[in-house]
mmCIF file of C-alpha atoms in Angstrom:
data_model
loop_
_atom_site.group_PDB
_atom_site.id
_atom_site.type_symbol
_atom_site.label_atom_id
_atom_site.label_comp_id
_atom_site.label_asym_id
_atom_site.label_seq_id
_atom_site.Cartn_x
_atom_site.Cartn_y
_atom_site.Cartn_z
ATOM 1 C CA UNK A 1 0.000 0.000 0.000
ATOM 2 C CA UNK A 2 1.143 3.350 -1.362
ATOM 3 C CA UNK A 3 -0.891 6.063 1.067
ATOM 4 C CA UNK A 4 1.872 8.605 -0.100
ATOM 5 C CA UNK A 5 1.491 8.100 -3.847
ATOM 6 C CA UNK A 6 -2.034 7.487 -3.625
ATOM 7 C CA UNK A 7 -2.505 10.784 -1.806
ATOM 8 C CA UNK A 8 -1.133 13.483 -3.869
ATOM 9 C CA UNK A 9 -2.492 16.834 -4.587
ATOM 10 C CA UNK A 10 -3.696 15.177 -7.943
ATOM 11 C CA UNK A 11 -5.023 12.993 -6.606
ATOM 12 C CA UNK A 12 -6.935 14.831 -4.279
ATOM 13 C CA UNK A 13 -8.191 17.291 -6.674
ATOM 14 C CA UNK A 14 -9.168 14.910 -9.409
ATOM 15 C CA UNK A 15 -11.323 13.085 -6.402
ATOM 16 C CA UNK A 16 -12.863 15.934 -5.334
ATOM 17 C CA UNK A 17 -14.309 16.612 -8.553
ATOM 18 C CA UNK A 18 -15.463 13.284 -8.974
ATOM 19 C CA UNK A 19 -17.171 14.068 -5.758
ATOM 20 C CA UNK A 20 -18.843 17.515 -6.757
ATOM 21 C CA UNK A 21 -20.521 15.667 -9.947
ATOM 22 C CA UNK A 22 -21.581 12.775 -7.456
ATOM 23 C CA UNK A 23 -23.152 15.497 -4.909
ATOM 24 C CA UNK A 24 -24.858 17.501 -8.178
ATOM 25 C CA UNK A 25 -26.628 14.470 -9.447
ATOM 26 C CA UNK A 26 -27.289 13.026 -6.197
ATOM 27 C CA UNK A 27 -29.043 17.014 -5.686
ATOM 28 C CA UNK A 28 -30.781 17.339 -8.834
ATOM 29 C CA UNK A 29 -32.472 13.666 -8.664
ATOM 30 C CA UNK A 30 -33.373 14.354 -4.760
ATOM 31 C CA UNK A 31 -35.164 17.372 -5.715
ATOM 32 C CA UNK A 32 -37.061 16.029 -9.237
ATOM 33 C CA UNK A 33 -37.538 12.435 -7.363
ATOM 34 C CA UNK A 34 -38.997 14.250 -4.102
ATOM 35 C CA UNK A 35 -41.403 16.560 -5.686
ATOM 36 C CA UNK A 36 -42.488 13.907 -8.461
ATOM 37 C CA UNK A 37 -42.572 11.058 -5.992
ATOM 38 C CA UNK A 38 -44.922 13.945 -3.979
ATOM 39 C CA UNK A 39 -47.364 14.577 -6.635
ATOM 40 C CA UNK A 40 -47.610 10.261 -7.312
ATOM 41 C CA UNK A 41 -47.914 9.084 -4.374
ATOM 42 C CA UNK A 42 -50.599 11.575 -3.319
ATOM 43 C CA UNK A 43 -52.431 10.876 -6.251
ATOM 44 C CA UNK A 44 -52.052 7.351 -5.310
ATOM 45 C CA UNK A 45 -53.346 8.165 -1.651
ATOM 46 C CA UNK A 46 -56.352 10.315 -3.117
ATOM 47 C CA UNK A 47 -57.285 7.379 -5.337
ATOM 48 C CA UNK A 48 -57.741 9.724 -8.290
ATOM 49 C CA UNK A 49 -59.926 7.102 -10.626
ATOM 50 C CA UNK A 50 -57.819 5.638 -13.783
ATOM 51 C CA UNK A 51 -54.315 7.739 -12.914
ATOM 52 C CA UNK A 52 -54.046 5.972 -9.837
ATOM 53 C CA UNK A 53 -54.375 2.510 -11.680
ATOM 54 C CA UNK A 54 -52.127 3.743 -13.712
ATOM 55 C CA UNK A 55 -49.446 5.356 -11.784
ATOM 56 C CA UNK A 56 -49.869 2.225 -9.057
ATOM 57 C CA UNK A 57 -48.614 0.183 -12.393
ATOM 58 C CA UNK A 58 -45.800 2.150 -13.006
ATOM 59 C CA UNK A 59 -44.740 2.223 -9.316
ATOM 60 C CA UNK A 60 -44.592 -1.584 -8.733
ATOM 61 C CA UNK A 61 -42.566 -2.121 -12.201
ATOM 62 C CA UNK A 62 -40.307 0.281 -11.104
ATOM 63 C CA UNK A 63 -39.786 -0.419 -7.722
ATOM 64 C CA UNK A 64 -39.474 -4.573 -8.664
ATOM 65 C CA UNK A 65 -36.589 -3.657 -11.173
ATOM 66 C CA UNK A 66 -32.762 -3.258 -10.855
ATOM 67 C CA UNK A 67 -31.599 0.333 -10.548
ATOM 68 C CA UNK A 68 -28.815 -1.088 -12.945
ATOM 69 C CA UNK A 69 -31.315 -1.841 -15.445
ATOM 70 C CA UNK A 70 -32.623 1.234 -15.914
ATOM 71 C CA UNK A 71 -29.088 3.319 -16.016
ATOM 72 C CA UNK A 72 -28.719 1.162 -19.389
ATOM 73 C CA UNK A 73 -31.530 1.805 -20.399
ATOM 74 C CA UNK A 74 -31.420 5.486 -20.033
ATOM 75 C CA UNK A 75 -28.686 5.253 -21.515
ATOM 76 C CA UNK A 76 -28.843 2.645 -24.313
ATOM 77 C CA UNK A 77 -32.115 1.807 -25.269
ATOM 78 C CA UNK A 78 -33.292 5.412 -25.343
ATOM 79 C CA UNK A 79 -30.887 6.398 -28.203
ATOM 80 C CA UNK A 80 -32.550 3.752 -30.201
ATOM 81 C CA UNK A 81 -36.146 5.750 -30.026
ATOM 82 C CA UNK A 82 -33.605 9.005 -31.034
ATOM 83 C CA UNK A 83 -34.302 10.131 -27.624
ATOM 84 C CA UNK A 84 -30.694 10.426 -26.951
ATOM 85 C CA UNK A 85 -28.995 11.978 -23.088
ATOM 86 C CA UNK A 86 -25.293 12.363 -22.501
ATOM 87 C CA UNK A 87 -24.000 10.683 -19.616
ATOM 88 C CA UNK A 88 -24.853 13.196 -16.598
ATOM 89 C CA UNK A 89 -28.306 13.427 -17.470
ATOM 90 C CA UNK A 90 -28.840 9.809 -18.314
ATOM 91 C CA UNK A 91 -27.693 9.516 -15.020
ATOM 92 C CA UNK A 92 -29.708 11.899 -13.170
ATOM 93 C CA UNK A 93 -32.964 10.940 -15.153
ATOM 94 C CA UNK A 94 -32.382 6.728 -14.560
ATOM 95 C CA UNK A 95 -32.288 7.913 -10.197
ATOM 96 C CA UNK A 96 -34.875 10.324 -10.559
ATOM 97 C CA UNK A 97 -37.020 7.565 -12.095
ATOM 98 C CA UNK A 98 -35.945 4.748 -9.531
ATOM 99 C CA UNK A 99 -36.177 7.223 -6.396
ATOM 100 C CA UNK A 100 -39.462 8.253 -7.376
ATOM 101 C CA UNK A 101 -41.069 5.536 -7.523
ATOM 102 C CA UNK A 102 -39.510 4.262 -4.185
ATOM 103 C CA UNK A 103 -40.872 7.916 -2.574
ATOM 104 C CA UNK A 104 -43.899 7.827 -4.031
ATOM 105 C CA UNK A 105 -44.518 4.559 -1.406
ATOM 106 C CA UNK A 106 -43.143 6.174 1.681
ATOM 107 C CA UNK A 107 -45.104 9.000 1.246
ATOM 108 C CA UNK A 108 -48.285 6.906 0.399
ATOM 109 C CA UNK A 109 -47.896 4.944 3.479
ATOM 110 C CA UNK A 110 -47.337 7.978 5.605
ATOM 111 C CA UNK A 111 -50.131 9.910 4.039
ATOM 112 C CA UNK A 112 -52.425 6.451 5.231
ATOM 113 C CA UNK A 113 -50.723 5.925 8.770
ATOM 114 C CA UNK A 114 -52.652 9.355 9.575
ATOM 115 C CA UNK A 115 -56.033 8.244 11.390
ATOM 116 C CA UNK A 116 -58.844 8.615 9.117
ATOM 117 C CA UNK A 117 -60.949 10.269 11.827
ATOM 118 C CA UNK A 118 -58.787 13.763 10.956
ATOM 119 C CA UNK A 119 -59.742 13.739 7.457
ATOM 120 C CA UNK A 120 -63.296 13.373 8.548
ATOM 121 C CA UNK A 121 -62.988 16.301 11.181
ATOM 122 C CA UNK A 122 -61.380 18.622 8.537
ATOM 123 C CA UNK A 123 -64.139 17.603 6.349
ATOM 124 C CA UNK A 124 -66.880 18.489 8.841
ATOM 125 C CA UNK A 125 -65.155 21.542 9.882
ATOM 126 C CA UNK A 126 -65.943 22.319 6.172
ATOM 127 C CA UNK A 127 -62.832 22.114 4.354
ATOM 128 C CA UNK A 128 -62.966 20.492 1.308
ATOM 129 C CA UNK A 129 -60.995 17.213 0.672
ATOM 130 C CA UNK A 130 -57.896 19.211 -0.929
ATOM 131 C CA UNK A 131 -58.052 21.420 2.151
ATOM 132 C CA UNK A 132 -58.063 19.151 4.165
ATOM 133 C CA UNK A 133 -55.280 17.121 2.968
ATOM 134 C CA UNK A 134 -52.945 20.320 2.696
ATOM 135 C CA UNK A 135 -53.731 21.557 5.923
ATOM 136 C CA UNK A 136 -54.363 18.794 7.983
ATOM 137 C CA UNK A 137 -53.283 15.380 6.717
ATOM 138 C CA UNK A 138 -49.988 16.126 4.421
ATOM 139 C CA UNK A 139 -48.206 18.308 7.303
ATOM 140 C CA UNK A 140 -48.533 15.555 9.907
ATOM 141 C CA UNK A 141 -47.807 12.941 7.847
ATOM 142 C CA UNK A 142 -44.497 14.504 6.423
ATOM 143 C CA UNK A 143 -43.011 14.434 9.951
ATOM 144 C CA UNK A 144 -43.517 11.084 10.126
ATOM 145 C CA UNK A 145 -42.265 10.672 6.924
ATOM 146 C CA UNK A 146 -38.805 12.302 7.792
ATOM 147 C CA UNK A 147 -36.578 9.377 8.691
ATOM 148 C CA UNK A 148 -37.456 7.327 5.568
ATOM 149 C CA UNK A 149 -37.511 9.904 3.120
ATOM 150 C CA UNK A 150 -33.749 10.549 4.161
ATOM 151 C CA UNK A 151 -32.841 7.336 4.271
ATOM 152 C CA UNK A 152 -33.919 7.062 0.444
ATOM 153 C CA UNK A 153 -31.693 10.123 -0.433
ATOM 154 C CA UNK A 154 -28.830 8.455 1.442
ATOM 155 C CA UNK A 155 -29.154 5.379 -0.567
ATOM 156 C CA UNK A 156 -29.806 7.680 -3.812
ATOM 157 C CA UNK A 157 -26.321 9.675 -3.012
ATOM 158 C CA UNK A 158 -25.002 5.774 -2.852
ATOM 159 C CA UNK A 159 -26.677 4.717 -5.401
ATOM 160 C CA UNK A 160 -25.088 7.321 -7.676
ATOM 161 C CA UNK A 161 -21.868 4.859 -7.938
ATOM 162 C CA UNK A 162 -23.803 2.523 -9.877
ATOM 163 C CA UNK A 163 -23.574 4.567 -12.992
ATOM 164 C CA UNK A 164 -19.610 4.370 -13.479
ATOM 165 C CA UNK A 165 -21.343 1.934 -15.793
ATOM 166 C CA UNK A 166 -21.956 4.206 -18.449
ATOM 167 C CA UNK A 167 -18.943 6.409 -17.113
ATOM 168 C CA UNK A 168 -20.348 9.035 -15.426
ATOM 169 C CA UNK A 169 -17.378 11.060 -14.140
ATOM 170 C CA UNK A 170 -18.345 10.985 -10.358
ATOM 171 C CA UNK A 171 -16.419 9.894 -7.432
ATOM 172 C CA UNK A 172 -16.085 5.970 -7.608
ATOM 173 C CA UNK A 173 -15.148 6.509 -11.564
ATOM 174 C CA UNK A 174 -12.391 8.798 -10.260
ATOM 175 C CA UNK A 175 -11.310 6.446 -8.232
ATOM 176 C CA UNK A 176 -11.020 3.654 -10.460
ATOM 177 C CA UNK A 177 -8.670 5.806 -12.425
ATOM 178 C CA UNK A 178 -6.195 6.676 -9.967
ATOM 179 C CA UNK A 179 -5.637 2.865 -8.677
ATOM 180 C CA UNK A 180 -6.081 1.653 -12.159
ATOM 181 C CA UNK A 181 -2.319 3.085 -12.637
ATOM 182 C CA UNK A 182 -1.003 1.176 -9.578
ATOM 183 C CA UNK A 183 -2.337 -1.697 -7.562
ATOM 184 C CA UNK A 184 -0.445 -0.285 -4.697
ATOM 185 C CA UNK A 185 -3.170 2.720 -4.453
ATOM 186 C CA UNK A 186 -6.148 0.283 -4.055
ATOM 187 C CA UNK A 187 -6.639 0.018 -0.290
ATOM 188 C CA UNK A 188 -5.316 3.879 -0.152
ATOM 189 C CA UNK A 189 -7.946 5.087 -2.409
ATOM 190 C CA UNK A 190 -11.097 3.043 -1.390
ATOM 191 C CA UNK A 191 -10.445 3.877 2.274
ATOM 192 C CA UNK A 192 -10.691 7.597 1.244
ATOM 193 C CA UNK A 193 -13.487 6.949 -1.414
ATOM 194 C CA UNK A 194 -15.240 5.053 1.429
ATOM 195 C CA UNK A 195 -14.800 7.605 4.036
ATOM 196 C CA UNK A 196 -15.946 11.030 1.697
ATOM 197 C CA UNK A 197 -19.361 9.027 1.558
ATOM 198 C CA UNK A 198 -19.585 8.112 5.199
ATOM 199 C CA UNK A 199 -18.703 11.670 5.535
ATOM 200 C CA UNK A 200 -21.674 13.496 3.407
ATOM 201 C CA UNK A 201 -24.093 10.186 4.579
ATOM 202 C CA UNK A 202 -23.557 10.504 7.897
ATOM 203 C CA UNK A 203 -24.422 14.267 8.654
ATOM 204 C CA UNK A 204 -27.660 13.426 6.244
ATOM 205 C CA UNK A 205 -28.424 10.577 9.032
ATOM 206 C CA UNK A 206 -27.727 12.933 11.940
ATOM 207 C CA UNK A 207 -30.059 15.972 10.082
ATOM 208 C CA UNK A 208 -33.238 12.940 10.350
ATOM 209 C CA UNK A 209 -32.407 12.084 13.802
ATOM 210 C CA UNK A 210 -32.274 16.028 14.975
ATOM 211 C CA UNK A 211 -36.036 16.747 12.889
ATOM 212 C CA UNK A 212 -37.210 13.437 14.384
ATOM 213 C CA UNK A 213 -35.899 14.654 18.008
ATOM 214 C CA UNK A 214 -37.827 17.724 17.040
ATOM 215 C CA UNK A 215 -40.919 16.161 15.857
ATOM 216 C CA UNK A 216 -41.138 14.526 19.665
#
């Protein structure tokens, strides 16, 4: 093991930019993934007639399929329907897509774990059933929702590393690189690859546990 030669300015640099493209399309697929996993899975709790059928469809075929499978075919099989992405946003749309779909559940199950006798007190307090889930259900049930919803965007900021399949220039790609020119920076580099995701993964666990200390 080479720590010396492994850790060089280089090095260093060329990993931290691996890093800042892992943290940008880990960002940009939490945000689409949150607020489209939102919008299905309240649809789904609303039971909207026909889109919820639908959506429920698209959900469980998501959700029962590798997150592998669908990088390729972001980034394969879409070129062959001329609907072609370069590599970052192949990326970010194949996660967005997966994480969605996984949201869309958590927040359907929180929406239901709130007892059904609010909905019906909103309702005969006369707010309407939109009202009433705005006001009354949806706030409740996203503080329950906290802890899992952040333990999807640590797995999505993990999952990220599964594109170095189609190259995406993030941090395990980086990595590859630098103890791809000597087997004497393998140990070296995943200990520090390892560690800048414990790093960013860890604060996001100790964030959940500070809003669920707050919720109680």
């Amino acid at each position: 093991m080479d720590f010396v030669g492994a850790y060089t300015p280089d090095n260093l640099k060329f990993l931290l930019e691996g890093f800042w493209v892992t943290l940008q399309v880990a960002f940009i697929s939490i945000i689409l993934s949150f607020i489209i996993g939102g919008l299905v899975g309240i649809i789904r709790y609303a039971k909207v007639p026909v889109l919820s059928q639908i959506l429920a469809l698209i959900v469980e075929t998501v959700r029962n399929l590798p997150l592998l499978l669908i990088i390729f075919f972001t980034y394969f099989a879409l070129p062959e329907v001329r609907i072609k992405l370069e590599i970052i946003p192949a990326a970010i749309v194949a996660l967005t897509i997966f994480e969605s779909a996984m949201l869309s559940e958590v927040i359907r199950s929180g929406l239901k774990s709130i007892e059904k006798g609010q909905m019906e007190a909103a309702r005969s307090s006369g707010l309407s059933y939109t009202q009433a889930l705005i006001h009354i259900i949806l706030p409740q049930a996203l503080r329950r929702m906290v802890p899992p919803i952040v333990s999807q965007f640590i797995s999505l900021l993990k999952d990220t590393s599964l594109a170095v399949v189609i190259s995406l220039p993030e941090l395990t790609h980086h990595g590859q690189i630098i103890y791809g020119q000597s087997q004497k920076y393998l140990i070296p580099i995943l200990i520090l690859v390892a560690l800048m995701y414990f790093i960013v993964n860890y604060s996001l666990s100790l964030v959940a546990q500070r809003l669920e200390l707050k919720r109680t």
